Amino acid sequence: MRNRYRRNGTVILLATRDENALATVRGETLMGNVELSSHQLEGSTLQKEQPDLSRWYLTEMAVNSAYRRRGVAFSMLQCAEMLAKERGIDELLLHVDSENKAAVQLYRKAGFEVMQETPEVVEFTQKMGLLDSLYAMKHHHLMRMPIKV
């Protein structure tokens, strides 16, 4: 698993078949990616309620179709948790379509739990655009994983 940092507080983890291989979008070695960031939480009521909590939001996770159902997503979540521990992050957050049972099961297995729908959670979900347009037809859970030290 490789990671790359951007200036805006984003971390991208790349899962590759060969740790020594240079992972590119076109390369067959790219098995999946996870994008984590902190800037989505800035200014949200959710963050204002617990300002001492350091959080990353999982903005994207994708697994190459050739590698699905082989534990790649679970491994990437484990690596995200390890990196969060190293960086002093207190919890990981993500949104998931509540009807996507396989994804909900994966996240629960990895240690995520569904958060109660408080006004702060609803406001953050709205801030992320998940109550607008096409997304409004689906119900999204906000899930959290406390990072244990």
Coordinates of N, CA and C in Angstrom, one line a residue:
M1 N 0.8 -1.2 0.0 CA 0.0 0.0 0.0 C 0.9 1.2 0.0
R2 N 0.6 2.1 -0.9 CA 1.4 3.4 -1.0 C 0.5 4.5 -0.6
N3 N 1.1 5.6 -0.1 CA 0.2 6.8 0.1 C 0.9 8.0 -0.4
R4 N 0.1 9.0 -0.8 CA 0.5 10.2 -1.3 C -0.3 11.3 -0.7
Y5 N 0.4 12.4 -0.4 CA -0.3 13.5 0.3 C -0.5 14.7 -0.6
R6 N -1.6 15.4 -0.4 CA -1.8 16.6 -1.2 C -1.8 17.8 -0.1
R7 N -1.7 19.0 -0.6 CA -1.6 20.1 0.3 C -2.9 20.4 1.0
N8 N -4.0 20.0 0.5 CA -5.3 20.4 1.1 C -5.8 19.4 2.1
G9 N -4.9 18.6 2.7 CA -5.2 17.7 3.7 C -5.8 16.4 3.2
T10 N -5.5 16.0 2.0 CA -6.0 14.8 1.4 C -4.9 13.7 1.4
V11 N -5.3 12.5 1.7 CA -4.3 11.4 1.7 C -5.0 10.4 0.7
I12 N -4.2 9.9 -0.2 CA -4.6 8.9 -1.2 C -3.8 7.6 -1.0
L13 N -4.5 6.5 -0.7 CA -3.8 5.2 -0.6 C -4.1 4.4 -1.8
L14 N -3.0 3.8 -2.4 CA -3.1 3.0 -3.6 C -2.7 1.6 -3.2
A15 N -3.6 0.7 -3.6 CA -3.3 -0.7 -3.4 C -2.8 -1.3 -4.7
T16 N -1.6 -1.9 -4.7 CA -0.9 -2.4 -5.9 C -0.6 -3.9 -5.6
R17 N -0.5 -4.6 -6.7 CA -0.1 -6.0 -6.6 C 1.3 -6.2 -6.1
D18 N 2.2 -5.3 -6.6 CA 3.6 -5.4 -6.3 C 4.0 -4.1 -5.6
E19 N 4.5 -4.2 -4.4 CA 4.9 -3.0 -3.6 C 6.0 -2.2 -4.3
N20 N 6.8 -2.8 -5.2 CA 7.8 -2.1 -5.9 C 7.4 -1.5 -7.2
A21 N 6.2 -1.9 -7.6 CA 5.7 -1.4 -8.9 C 5.2 0.1 -8.8
L22 N 5.4 0.8 -9.8 CA 4.9 2.2 -9.9 C 3.4 2.1 -10.3
A23 N 2.5 2.5 -9.4 CA 1.1 2.4 -9.7 C 0.7 3.6 -10.5
T24 N 0.1 3.3 -11.6 CA -0.5 4.3 -12.5 C -2.0 4.0 -12.8
V25 N -2.7 4.9 -13.2 CA -4.1 4.7 -13.5 C -4.2 3.7 -14.6
R26 N -3.3 3.7 -15.6 CA -3.4 2.8 -16.7 C -2.7 1.4 -16.4
G27 N -1.9 1.4 -15.4 CA -1.2 0.2 -15.1 C -2.1 -0.9 -14.5
E28 N -1.8 -2.1 -14.8 CA -2.6 -3.2 -14.3 C -2.3 -3.5 -12.9
T29 N -1.2 -2.9 -12.3 CA -0.9 -3.2 -10.9 C -1.8 -2.5 -10.0
L30 N -2.5 -1.4 -10.4 CA -3.4 -0.7 -9.5 C -4.7 -1.5 -9.2
M31 N -4.8 -1.9 -8.0 CA -5.9 -2.7 -7.5 C -7.0 -1.9 -6.9
G32 N -6.7 -0.8 -6.3 CA -7.7 0.0 -5.7 C -7.2 1.3 -5.1
N33 N -8.0 2.2 -4.7 CA -7.6 3.4 -4.0 C -8.6 3.8 -3.0
V34 N -8.1 4.5 -2.0 CA -8.9 5.2 -0.9 C -8.4 6.6 -0.8
E35 N -9.4 7.5 -0.8 CA -9.1 8.9 -0.6 C -9.7 9.4 0.8
L36 N -8.8 9.9 1.6 CA -9.2 10.4 2.9 C -8.9 11.9 3.0
S37 N -9.7 12.7 3.6 CA -9.4 14.1 3.7 C -10.0 14.7 5.0
S38 N -9.5 15.8 5.4 CA -10.0 16.5 6.6 C -10.8 17.8 6.2
H39 N -10.6 18.3 5.0 CA -11.2 19.6 4.7 C -12.7 19.6 4.6
Q40 N -13.4 18.4 4.3 CA -14.8 18.3 4.2 C -15.5 18.7 5.5
L41 N -14.8 18.4 6.6 CA -15.4 18.7 7.9 C -15.3 20.1 8.4
E42 N -14.4 20.9 7.7 CA -14.2 22.3 8.1 C -15.5 23.1 8.1
G43 N -15.8 23.8 9.1 CA -17.0 24.6 9.2 C -18.3 23.9 9.4
S44 N -18.2 22.5 9.5 CA -19.5 21.8 9.8 C -19.8 21.8 11.3
T45 N -21.1 21.8 11.5 CA -21.6 21.7 12.9 C -21.1 20.5 13.6
L46 N -20.9 19.4 12.9 CA -20.4 18.2 13.4 C -19.0 18.4 14.0
Q47 N -18.2 19.1 13.3 CA -16.8 19.4 13.8 C -16.9 20.4 15.0
K48 N -17.7 21.4 14.9 CA -17.8 22.4 15.9 C -18.3 21.8 17.2
E49 N -19.1 20.7 17.2 CA -19.6 20.1 18.4 C -18.5 19.4 19.2
Q50 N -17.5 18.9 18.4 CA -16.4 18.2 19.1 C -15.1 18.7 18.4
P51 N -14.7 20.0 18.7 CA -13.5 20.6 18.0 C -12.2 19.9 18.4
D52 N -12.1 19.2 19.5 CA -10.9 18.6 19.8 C -10.6 17.3 19.1
L53 N -11.7 16.8 18.4 CA -11.5 15.5 17.7 C -10.9 15.8 16.3
S54 N -9.9 15.0 16.0 CA -9.2 15.0 14.7 C -9.8 13.9 13.9
R55 N -10.4 14.3 12.7 CA -11.1 13.3 11.9 C -10.6 13.4 10.4
W56 N -10.7 12.2 9.8 CA -10.6 12.1 8.4 C -11.9 11.6 7.8
Y57 N -12.3 12.1 6.7 CA -13.5 11.6 6.0 C -13.1 10.8 4.8
L58 N -13.6 9.6 4.6 CA -13.3 8.8 3.5 C -14.2 9.3 2.4
T59 N -13.6 10.0 1.4 CA -14.4 10.6 0.3 C -14.6 9.6 -0.8
E60 N -13.7 8.7 -1.0 CA -13.8 7.7 -2.1 C -13.0 6.5 -1.8
M61 N -13.6 5.4 -2.2 CA -13.0 4.1 -2.2 C -13.4 3.3 -3.5
A62 N -12.4 2.8 -4.2 CA -12.7 2.1 -5.5 C -11.8 0.9 -5.6
V63 N -12.3 -0.2 -6.1 CA -11.5 -1.4 -6.3 C -11.6 -1.8 -7.8
N64 N -10.5 -2.0 -8.4 CA -10.5 -2.4 -9.8 C -11.4 -3.7 -9.9
S65 N -12.3 -3.8 -10.9 CA -13.2 -4.9 -11.0 C -12.5 -6.3 -11.0
A66 N -11.3 -6.3 -11.5 CA -10.6 -7.6 -11.6 C -10.2 -8.1 -10.2
Y67 N -10.2 -7.2 -9.2 CA -9.8 -7.6 -7.8 C -10.9 -7.5 -6.8
R68 N -12.1 -7.3 -7.2 CA -13.2 -7.3 -6.2 C -13.5 -8.6 -5.6
R69 N -14.0 -8.6 -4.4 CA -14.3 -9.8 -3.6 C -13.1 -10.6 -3.2
R70 N -11.9 -9.9 -3.1 CA -10.7 -10.6 -2.8 C -10.0 -10.0 -1.5
G71 N -10.8 -9.1 -0.8 CA -10.2 -8.5 0.4 C -9.5 -7.3 0.2
V72 N -9.4 -6.7 -1.0 CA -8.7 -5.5 -1.3 C -9.3 -4.3 -0.5
A73 N -10.6 -4.2 -0.5 CA -11.2 -3.1 0.2 C -11.0 -3.1 1.7
F74 N -11.1 -4.3 2.2 CA -10.9 -4.5 3.7 C -9.4 -4.1 4.0
S75 N -8.5 -4.6 3.2 CA -7.1 -4.3 3.4 C -6.8 -2.8 3.3
M76 N -7.5 -2.1 2.4 CA -7.3 -0.7 2.3 C -7.8 0.0 3.5
L77 N -9.0 -0.4 4.0 CA -9.5 0.2 5.2 C -8.6 -0.1 6.4
Q78 N -8.0 -1.2 6.5 CA -7.0 -1.5 7.6 C -5.8 -0.6 7.5
C79 N -5.3 -0.4 6.3 CA -4.2 0.5 6.1 C -4.6 2.0 6.4
A80 N -5.8 2.4 6.1 CA -6.3 3.7 6.4 C -6.3 3.9 7.9
E81 N -6.8 2.9 8.6 CA -6.8 2.9 10.1 C -5.4 3.0 10.7
M82 N -4.4 2.2 10.1 CA -3.1 2.3 10.6 C -2.4 3.6 10.4
L83 N -2.7 4.2 9.2 CA -2.1 5.5 8.9 C -2.8 6.6 9.8
A84 N -4.1 6.5 10.1 CA -4.7 7.4 11.0 C -4.1 7.3 12.4
K85 N -3.8 6.1 12.8 CA -3.1 6.0 14.1 C -1.8 6.7 14.1
E86 N -1.0 6.5 13.1 CA 0.3 7.1 12.9 C 0.2 8.6 12.9
R87 N -0.8 9.2 12.4 CA -1.0 10.6 12.2 C -1.8 11.3 13.3
G88 N -2.2 10.5 14.3 CA -2.9 11.0 15.5 C -4.3 11.4 15.2
I89 N -4.9 10.7 14.2 CA -6.4 11.0 13.9 C -7.2 10.2 14.9
D90 N -8.3 10.8 15.4 CA -9.2 10.2 16.4 C -10.2 9.3 15.8
E91 N -10.8 9.7 14.6 CA -11.8 8.8 14.0 C -11.9 9.0 12.5
L92 N -12.3 8.0 11.9 CA -12.6 8.0 10.4 C -14.1 8.1 10.2
L93 N -14.6 8.9 9.3 CA -16.0 9.0 8.9 C -16.2 8.6 7.5
L94 N -17.4 8.1 7.1 CA -17.7 7.9 5.7 C -19.2 7.9 5.6
H95 N -19.7 8.2 4.4 CA -21.1 8.0 4.1 C -21.3 6.7 3.2
V96 N -22.4 6.0 3.4 CA -22.6 4.8 2.6 C -24.1 4.8 2.3
D97 N -24.5 4.4 1.1 CA -25.9 4.1 0.8 C -26.4 3.0 1.7
S98 N -27.4 3.3 2.4 CA -27.9 2.3 3.4 C -28.5 1.0 2.7
E99 N -28.8 1.1 1.4 CA -29.3 0.0 0.7 C -28.1 -0.9 0.2
N100 N -26.9 -0.4 0.2 CA -25.8 -1.2 -0.3 C -25.3 -2.1 0.9
K101 N -26.0 -3.2 1.0 CA -25.7 -4.1 2.2 C -24.3 -4.6 2.2
A102 N -23.7 -4.9 1.0 CA -22.4 -5.4 1.0 C -21.4 -4.4 1.5
A103 N -21.6 -3.1 1.2 CA -20.7 -2.1 1.6 C -20.9 -1.8 3.1
V104 N -22.1 -1.8 3.6 CA -22.4 -1.6 5.0 C -21.7 -2.7 5.8
Q105 N -21.9 -4.0 5.3 CA -21.3 -5.1 6.0 C -19.7 -5.0 6.0
L106 N -19.1 -4.6 4.9 CA -17.7 -4.4 4.9 C -17.2 -3.4 5.9
Y107 N -17.9 -2.2 5.9 CA -17.5 -1.2 6.9 C -17.7 -1.6 8.3
R108 N -18.8 -2.3 8.6 CA -19.0 -2.8 10.0 C -17.9 -3.8 10.4
K109 N -17.5 -4.7 9.4 CA -16.4 -5.7 9.7 C -15.1 -5.0 10.0
A110 N -14.9 -3.8 9.3 CA -13.7 -3.1 9.5 C -13.7 -2.2 10.8
G111 N -14.8 -2.1 11.4 CA -14.9 -1.4 12.7 C -15.7 -0.1 12.7
F112 N -16.4 0.1 11.6 CA -17.2 1.3 11.5 C -18.6 1.0 12.2
E113 N -19.2 2.0 12.7 CA -20.6 1.9 13.3 C -21.4 3.1 12.7
V114 N -22.7 2.8 12.5 CA -23.6 3.8 12.0 C -23.9 4.9 13.1
M115 N -23.8 6.1 12.8 CA -24.0 7.2 13.7 C -25.5 7.5 13.8
Q116 N -25.9 7.9 14.9 CA -27.3 8.3 15.1 C -27.6 9.6 14.3
E117 N -28.7 9.7 13.7 CA -29.1 10.9 12.8 C -29.4 12.1 13.7
T118 N -28.4 12.7 14.2 CA -28.6 14.0 14.9 C -28.7 15.1 13.9
P119 N -29.1 16.3 14.3 CA -29.1 17.5 13.4 C -27.7 17.8 12.8
E120 N -26.7 17.5 13.6 CA -25.3 17.7 13.1 C -25.0 16.7 12.0
V121 N -25.4 15.5 12.2 CA -25.1 14.5 11.1 C -25.9 14.8 9.9
V122 N -27.2 15.2 10.0 CA -28.0 15.6 8.8 C -27.4 16.8 8.1
E123 N -26.9 17.8 8.9 CA -26.3 19.0 8.3 C -25.1 18.6 7.5
F124 N -24.2 17.7 8.1 CA -23.0 17.3 7.4 C -23.3 16.5 6.1
T125 N -24.3 15.7 6.2 CA -24.8 14.9 5.0 C -25.3 15.9 4.0
Q126 N -26.0 16.9 4.3 CA -26.4 17.9 3.4 C -25.2 18.7 2.8
K127 N -24.3 19.0 3.7 CA -23.1 19.7 3.2 C -22.3 18.9 2.2
M128 N -22.4 17.6 2.3 CA -21.7 16.7 1.4 C -22.5 16.5 0.1
G129 N -23.7 17.1 0.0 CA -24.5 17.0 -1.2 C -25.3 15.8 -1.4
L130 N -25.4 15.0 -0.3 CA -26.1 13.7 -0.4 C -27.6 13.8 -0.1
L131 N -28.1 15.0 0.0 CA -29.5 15.2 0.1 C -30.1 15.9 -1.1
D132 N -29.2 16.2 -2.1 CA -29.6 16.9 -3.3 C -29.7 16.0 -4.5
S133 N -30.4 16.4 -5.5 CA -30.6 15.8 -6.8 C -30.8 14.2 -6.7
L134 N -30.0 13.5 -7.4 CA -30.1 12.1 -7.5 C -29.9 11.4 -6.2
Y135 N -29.0 11.9 -5.4 CA -28.7 11.3 -4.1 C -29.8 11.4 -3.1
A136 N -30.7 12.4 -3.3 CA -31.9 12.6 -2.4 C -32.8 11.4 -2.4
M137 N -32.8 10.6 -3.5 CA -33.6 9.4 -3.5 C -33.1 8.2 -2.7
K138 N -31.9 8.4 -2.2 CA -31.3 7.3 -1.4 C -31.0 7.8 0.0
H139 N -31.0 6.8 0.9 CA -30.7 7.2 2.3 C -29.3 6.8 2.6
H140 N -28.5 7.7 3.1 CA -27.1 7.5 3.4 C -26.9 7.4 4.9
H141 N -26.1 6.4 5.4 CA -25.7 6.4 6.8 C -24.4 7.1 6.9
L142 N -24.2 7.9 7.9 CA -22.9 8.4 8.3 C -22.3 7.4 9.2
M143 N -21.1 6.8 8.9 CA -20.5 5.8 9.8 C -19.2 6.3 10.3
R144 N -18.9 5.9 11.5 CA -17.6 6.3 12.2 C -16.8 5.1 12.7
M145 N -15.5 5.3 12.6 CA -14.6 4.3 13.2 C -13.7 5.0 14.2
P146 N -13.9 4.8 15.5 CA -13.0 5.4 16.5 C -11.6 4.7 16.3
I147 N -10.6 5.5 16.3 CA -9.2 5.0 16.2 C -8.7 4.7 17.6
K148 N -8.4 3.5 17.8 CA -7.9 3.1 19.1 C -6.4 3.2 19.2
V149 N -5.9 3.8 20.2 CA -4.4 4.0 20.4 C -3.8 2.8 21.1

